[in-house]
mmCIF file of C-alpha atoms in Angstrom:
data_model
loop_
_atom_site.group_PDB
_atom_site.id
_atom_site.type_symbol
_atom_site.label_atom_id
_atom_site.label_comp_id
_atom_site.label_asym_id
_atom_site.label_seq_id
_atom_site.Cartn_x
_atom_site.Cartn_y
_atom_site.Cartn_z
ATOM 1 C CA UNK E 1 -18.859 83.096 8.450
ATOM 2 C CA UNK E 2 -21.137 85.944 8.764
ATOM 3 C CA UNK E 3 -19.123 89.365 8.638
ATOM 4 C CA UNK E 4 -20.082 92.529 10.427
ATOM 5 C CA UNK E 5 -18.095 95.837 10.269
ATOM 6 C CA UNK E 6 -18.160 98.912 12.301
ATOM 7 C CA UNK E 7 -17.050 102.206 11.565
ATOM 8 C CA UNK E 8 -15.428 103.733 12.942
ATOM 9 C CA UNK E 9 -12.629 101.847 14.910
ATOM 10 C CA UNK E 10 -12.120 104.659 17.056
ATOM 11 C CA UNK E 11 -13.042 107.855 17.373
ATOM 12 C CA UNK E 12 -12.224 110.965 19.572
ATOM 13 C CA UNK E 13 -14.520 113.921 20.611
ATOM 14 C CA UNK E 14 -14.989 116.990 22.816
ATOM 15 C CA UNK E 15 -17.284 116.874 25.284
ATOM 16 C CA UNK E 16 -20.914 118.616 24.664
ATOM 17 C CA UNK E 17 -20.362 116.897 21.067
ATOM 18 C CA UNK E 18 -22.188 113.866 19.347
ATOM 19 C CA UNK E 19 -20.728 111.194 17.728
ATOM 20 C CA UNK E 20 -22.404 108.979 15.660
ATOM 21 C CA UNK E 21 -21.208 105.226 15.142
ATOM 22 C CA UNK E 22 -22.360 102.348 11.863
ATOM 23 C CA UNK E 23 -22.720 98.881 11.920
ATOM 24 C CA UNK E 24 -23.607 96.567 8.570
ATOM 25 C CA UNK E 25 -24.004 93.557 7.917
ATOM 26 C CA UNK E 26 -21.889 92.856 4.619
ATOM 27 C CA UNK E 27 -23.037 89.380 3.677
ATOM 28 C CA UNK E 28 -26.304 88.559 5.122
ATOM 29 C CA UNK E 29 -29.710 90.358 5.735
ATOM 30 C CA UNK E 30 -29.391 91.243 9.522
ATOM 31 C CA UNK E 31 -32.891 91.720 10.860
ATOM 32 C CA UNK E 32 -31.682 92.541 14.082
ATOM 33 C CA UNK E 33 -29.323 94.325 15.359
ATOM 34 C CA UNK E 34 -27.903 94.602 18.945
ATOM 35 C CA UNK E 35 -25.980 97.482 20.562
ATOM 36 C CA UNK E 36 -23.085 96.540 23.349
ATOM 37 C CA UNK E 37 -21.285 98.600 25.388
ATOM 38 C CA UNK E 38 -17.407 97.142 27.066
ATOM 39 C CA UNK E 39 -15.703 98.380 30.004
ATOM 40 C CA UNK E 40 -11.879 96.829 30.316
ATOM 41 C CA UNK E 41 -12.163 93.539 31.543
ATOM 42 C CA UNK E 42 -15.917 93.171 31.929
ATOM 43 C CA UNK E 43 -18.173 90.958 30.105
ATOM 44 C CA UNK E 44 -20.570 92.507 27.079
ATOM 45 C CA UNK E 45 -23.573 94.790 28.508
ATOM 46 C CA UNK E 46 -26.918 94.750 25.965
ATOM 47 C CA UNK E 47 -27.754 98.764 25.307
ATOM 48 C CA UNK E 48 -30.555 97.702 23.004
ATOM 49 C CA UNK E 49 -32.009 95.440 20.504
ATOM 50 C CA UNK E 50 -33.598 97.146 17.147
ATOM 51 C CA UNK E 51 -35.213 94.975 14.212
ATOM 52 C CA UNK E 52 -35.247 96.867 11.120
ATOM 53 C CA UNK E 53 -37.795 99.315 10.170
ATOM 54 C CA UNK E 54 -38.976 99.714 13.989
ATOM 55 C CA UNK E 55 -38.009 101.371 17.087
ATOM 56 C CA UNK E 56 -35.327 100.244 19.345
ATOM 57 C CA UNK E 57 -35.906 98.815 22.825
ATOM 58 C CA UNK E 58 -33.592 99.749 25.329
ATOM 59 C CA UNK E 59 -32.297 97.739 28.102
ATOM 60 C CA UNK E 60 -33.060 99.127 31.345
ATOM 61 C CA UNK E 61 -31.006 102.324 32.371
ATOM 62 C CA UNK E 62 -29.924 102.505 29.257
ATOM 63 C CA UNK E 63 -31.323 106.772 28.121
ATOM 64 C CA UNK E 64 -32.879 106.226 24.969
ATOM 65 C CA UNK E 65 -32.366 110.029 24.265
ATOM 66 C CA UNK E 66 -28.839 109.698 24.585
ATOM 67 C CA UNK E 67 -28.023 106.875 22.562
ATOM 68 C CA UNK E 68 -30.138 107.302 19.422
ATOM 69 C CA UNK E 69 -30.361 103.902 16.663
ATOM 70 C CA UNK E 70 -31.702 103.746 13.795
ATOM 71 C CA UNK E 71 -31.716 100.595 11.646
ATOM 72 C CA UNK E 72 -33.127 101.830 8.694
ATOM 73 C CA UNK E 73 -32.355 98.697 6.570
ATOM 74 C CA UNK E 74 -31.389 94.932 6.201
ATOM 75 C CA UNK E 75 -27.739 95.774 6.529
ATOM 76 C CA UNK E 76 -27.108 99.255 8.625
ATOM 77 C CA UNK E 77 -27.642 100.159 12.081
ATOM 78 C CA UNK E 78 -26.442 103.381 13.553
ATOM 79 C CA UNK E 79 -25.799 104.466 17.281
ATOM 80 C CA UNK E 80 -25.579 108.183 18.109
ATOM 81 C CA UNK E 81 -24.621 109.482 20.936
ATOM 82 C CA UNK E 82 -25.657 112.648 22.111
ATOM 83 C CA UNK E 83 -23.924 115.110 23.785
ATOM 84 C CA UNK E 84 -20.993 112.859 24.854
ATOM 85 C CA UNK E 85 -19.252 113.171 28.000
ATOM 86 C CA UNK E 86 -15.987 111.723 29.568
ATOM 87 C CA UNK E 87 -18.521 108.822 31.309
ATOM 88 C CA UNK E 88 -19.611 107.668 27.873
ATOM 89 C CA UNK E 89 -16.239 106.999 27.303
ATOM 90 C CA UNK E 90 -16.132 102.948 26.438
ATOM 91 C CA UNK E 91 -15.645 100.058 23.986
ATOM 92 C CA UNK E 92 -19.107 100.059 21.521
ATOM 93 C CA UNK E 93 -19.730 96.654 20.108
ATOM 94 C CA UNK E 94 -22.641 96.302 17.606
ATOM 95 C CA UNK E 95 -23.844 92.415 16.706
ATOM 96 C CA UNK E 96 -26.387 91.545 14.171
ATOM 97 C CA UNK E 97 -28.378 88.094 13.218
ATOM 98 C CA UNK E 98 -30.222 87.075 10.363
ATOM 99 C CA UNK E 99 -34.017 85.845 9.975
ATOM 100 C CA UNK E 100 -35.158 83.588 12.121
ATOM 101 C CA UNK E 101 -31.170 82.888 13.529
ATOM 102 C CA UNK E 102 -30.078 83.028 17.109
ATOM 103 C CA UNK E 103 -26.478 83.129 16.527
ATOM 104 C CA UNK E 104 -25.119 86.594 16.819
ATOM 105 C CA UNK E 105 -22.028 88.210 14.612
ATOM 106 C CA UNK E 106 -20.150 90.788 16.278
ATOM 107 C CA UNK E 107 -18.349 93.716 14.456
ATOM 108 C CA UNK E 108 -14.963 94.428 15.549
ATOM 109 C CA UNK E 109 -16.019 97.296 17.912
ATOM 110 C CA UNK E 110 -15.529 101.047 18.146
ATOM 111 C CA UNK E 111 -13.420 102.670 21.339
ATOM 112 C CA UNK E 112 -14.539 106.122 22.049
ATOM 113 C CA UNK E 113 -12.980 108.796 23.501
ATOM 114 C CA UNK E 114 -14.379 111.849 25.365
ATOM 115 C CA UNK E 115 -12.170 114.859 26.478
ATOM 116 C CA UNK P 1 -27.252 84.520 41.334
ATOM 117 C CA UNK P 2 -26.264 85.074 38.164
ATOM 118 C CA UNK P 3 -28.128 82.863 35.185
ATOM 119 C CA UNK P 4 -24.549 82.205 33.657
ATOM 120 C CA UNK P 5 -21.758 81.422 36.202
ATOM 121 C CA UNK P 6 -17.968 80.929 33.933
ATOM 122 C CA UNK P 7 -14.904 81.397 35.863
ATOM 123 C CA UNK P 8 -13.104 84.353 34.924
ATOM 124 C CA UNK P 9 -9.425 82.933 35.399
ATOM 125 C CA UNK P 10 -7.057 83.350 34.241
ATOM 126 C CA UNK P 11 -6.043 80.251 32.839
ATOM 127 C CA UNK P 12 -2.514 79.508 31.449
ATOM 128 C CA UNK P 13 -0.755 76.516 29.917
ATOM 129 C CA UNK P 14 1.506 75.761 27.795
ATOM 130 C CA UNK P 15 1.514 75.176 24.424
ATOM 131 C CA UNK P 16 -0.083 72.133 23.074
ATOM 132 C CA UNK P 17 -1.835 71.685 25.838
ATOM 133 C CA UNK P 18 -5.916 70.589 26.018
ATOM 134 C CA UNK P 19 -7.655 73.435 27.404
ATOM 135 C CA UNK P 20 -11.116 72.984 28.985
ATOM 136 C CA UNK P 21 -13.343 75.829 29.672
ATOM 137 C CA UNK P 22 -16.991 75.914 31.500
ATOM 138 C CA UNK P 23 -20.013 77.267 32.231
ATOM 139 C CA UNK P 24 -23.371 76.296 34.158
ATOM 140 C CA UNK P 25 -26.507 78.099 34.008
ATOM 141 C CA UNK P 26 -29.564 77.989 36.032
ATOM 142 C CA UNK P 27 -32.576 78.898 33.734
ATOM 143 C CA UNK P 28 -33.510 75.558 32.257
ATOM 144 C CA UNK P 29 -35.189 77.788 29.262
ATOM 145 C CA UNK P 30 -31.915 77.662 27.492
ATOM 146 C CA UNK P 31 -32.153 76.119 24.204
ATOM 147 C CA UNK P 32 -29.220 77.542 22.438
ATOM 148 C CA UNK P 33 -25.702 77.933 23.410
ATOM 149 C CA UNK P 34 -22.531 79.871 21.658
ATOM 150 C CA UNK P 35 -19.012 80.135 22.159
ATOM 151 C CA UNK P 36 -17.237 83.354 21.569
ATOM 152 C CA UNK P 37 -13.540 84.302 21.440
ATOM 153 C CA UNK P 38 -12.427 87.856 21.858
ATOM 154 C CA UNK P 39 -9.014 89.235 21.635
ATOM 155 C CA UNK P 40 -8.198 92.347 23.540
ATOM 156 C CA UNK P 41 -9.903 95.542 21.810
ATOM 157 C CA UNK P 42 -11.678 93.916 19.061
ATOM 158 C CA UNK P 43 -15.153 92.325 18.679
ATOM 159 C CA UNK P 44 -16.280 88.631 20.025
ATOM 160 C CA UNK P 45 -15.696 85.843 16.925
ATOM 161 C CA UNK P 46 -18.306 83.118 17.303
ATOM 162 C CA UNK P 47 -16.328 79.919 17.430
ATOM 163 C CA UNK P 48 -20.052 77.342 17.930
ATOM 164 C CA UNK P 49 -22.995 77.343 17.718
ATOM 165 C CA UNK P 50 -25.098 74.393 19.604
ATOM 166 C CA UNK P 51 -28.634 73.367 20.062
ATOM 167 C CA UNK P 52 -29.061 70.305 21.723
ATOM 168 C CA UNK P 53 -27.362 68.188 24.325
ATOM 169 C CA UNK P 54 -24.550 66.123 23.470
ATOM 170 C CA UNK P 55 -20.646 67.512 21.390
ATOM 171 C CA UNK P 56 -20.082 69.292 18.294
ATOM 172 C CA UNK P 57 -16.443 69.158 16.714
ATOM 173 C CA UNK P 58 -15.221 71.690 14.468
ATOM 174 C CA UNK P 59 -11.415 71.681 13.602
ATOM 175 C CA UNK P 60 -9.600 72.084 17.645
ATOM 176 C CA UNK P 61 -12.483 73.069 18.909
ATOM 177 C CA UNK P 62 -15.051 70.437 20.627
ATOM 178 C CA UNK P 63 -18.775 72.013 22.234
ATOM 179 C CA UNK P 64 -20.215 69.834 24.334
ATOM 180 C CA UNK P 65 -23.410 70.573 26.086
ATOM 181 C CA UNK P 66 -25.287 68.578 28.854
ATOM 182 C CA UNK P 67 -28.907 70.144 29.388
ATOM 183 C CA UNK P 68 -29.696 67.723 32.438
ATOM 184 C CA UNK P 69 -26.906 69.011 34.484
ATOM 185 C CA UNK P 70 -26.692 72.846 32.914
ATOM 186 C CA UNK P 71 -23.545 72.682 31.813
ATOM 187 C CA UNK P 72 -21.778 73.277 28.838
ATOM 188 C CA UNK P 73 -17.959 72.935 27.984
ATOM 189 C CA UNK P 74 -15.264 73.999 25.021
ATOM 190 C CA UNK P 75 -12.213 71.961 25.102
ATOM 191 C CA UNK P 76 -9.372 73.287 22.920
ATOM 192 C CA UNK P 77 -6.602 70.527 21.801
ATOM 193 C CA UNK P 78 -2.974 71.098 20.687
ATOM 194 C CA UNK P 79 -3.845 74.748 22.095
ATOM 195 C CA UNK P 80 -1.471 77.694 20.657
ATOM 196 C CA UNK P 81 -0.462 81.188 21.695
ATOM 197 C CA UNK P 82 -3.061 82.526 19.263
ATOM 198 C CA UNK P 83 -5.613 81.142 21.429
ATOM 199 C CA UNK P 84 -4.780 83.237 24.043
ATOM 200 C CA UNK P 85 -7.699 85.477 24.245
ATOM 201 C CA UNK P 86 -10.805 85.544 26.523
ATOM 202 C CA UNK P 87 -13.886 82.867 25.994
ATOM 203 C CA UNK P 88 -17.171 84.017 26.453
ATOM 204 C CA UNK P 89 -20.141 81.717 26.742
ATOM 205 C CA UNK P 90 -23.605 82.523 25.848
ATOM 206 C CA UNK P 91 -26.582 81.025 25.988
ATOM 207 C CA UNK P 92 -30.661 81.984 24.726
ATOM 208 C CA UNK P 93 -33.889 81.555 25.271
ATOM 209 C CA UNK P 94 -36.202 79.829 22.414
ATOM 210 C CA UNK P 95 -38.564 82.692 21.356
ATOM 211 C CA UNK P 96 -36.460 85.484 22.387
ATOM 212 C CA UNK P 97 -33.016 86.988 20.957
ATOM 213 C CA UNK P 98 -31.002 88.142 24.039
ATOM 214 C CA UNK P 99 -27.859 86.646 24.286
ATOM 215 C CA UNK P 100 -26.901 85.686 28.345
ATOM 216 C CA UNK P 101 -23.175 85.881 28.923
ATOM 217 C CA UNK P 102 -20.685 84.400 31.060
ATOM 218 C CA UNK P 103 -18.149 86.630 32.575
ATOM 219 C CA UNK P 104 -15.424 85.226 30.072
ATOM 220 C CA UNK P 105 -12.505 83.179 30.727
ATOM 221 C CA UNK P 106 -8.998 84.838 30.075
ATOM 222 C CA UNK P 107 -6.726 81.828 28.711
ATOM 223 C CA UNK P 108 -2.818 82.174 28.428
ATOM 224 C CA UNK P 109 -1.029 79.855 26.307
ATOM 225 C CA UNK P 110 2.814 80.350 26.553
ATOM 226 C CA UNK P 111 4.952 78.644 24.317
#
């Protein structure tokens, strides 16, 4: 099967800090590429969808100043976030599908901290 | 009323049992329908994929779908403690690439 990977796995970071997050695709062009965000025993919420080489859209409530992605090619996505704080604290799952696919391949997620 | 209604359990039974997990959905736009496994703190592993109406087999794992009624099923034979995880359903629109979730089902099997 398809394999995404995220890095990294987990991360810690101080509070007024950013932290920025990859996804990529290691076997397949991913045209797409979908941000998630996890809270313990919930199901998967959408953050936003970005095809490569164009902007994101966000899913609404989702502060497209604070969580900044780029997908600058077939096989990378990045998710920034800005000047963390302890709320942004979660479980970041990034997905990605190929060309004309509707199946979606997860990566295996990144926890993040904020102190 | 949510598009994607899945039980959340949990579910537990012993090994070797058949497990049988569901979902029903109310938009009839549906066209495509997955099946993903996540284990506690990692990513969701698609276990099938599933397009039309009718069961797909692959290994333990048999997908059956039924578009008339909205309802879509994994059954799970000779189930082990590795499955023990939660099952998420998922579901999409033709023309559009957001995946619809079900709550996810946590399943226990104990040997």
């Amino acid at each position: 099967g398809a394999v995404v990977s995220q890095h990294p796995s987990w991360v810690i970071c101080k509070s007024g800090t950013s932290v920025k997050i990859e996804c990529r695709s290691l076997d397949f062009q991913a045209t797409t590429m979908f941000w998630y965000r996890q809270f313990p025993k919930q199901s998967l919420m959408l953050m936003a969808t970005s095809n490569e080489g164009s902007k994101a859209t966000y899913e609404q409530g989702v502060e497209k100043d604070k969580f900044l992605i780029n997908h600058a090619s077939l096989t990378l996505s990045t998710l920034t976030v800005t000047s963390a704080h302890p709320e942004d604290s979660s479980f970041y799952i990034c997905s990605a599908s190929g060309r004309g696919r509707n199946e979606q391949y997860f990566g295996p997620g990144t926890r993040l901290t904020v102190t | 009323q949510k598009e994607v209604e899945q039980d959340p359990g949990p579910l537990s039974v012993p090994e070797g049992a058949i497990v049988s997990l569901n979902c029903t959905y109310s938009n009839s736009a549906f066209q495509y329908f997955m099946w993903y496994r996540q284990y506690s703190r990692k990513g969701p592993e698609l276990l099938m994929y599933t397009y039309s109406s009718g069961n797909k087999e692959d290994g333990r794992f048999t997908a059956q779908v039924d578009k008339s009624s909205k309802y879509i099923s994994l059954f799970i034979r000779d189930s082990q403690p590795s499955d023990s995880a939660t099952y998420l359903c998922a579901m999409i629109s033709g023309g559009y690439n957001k995946l619809i979730f079900g709550a996810g089902t946590r399943l226990a099997v104990h040997p």
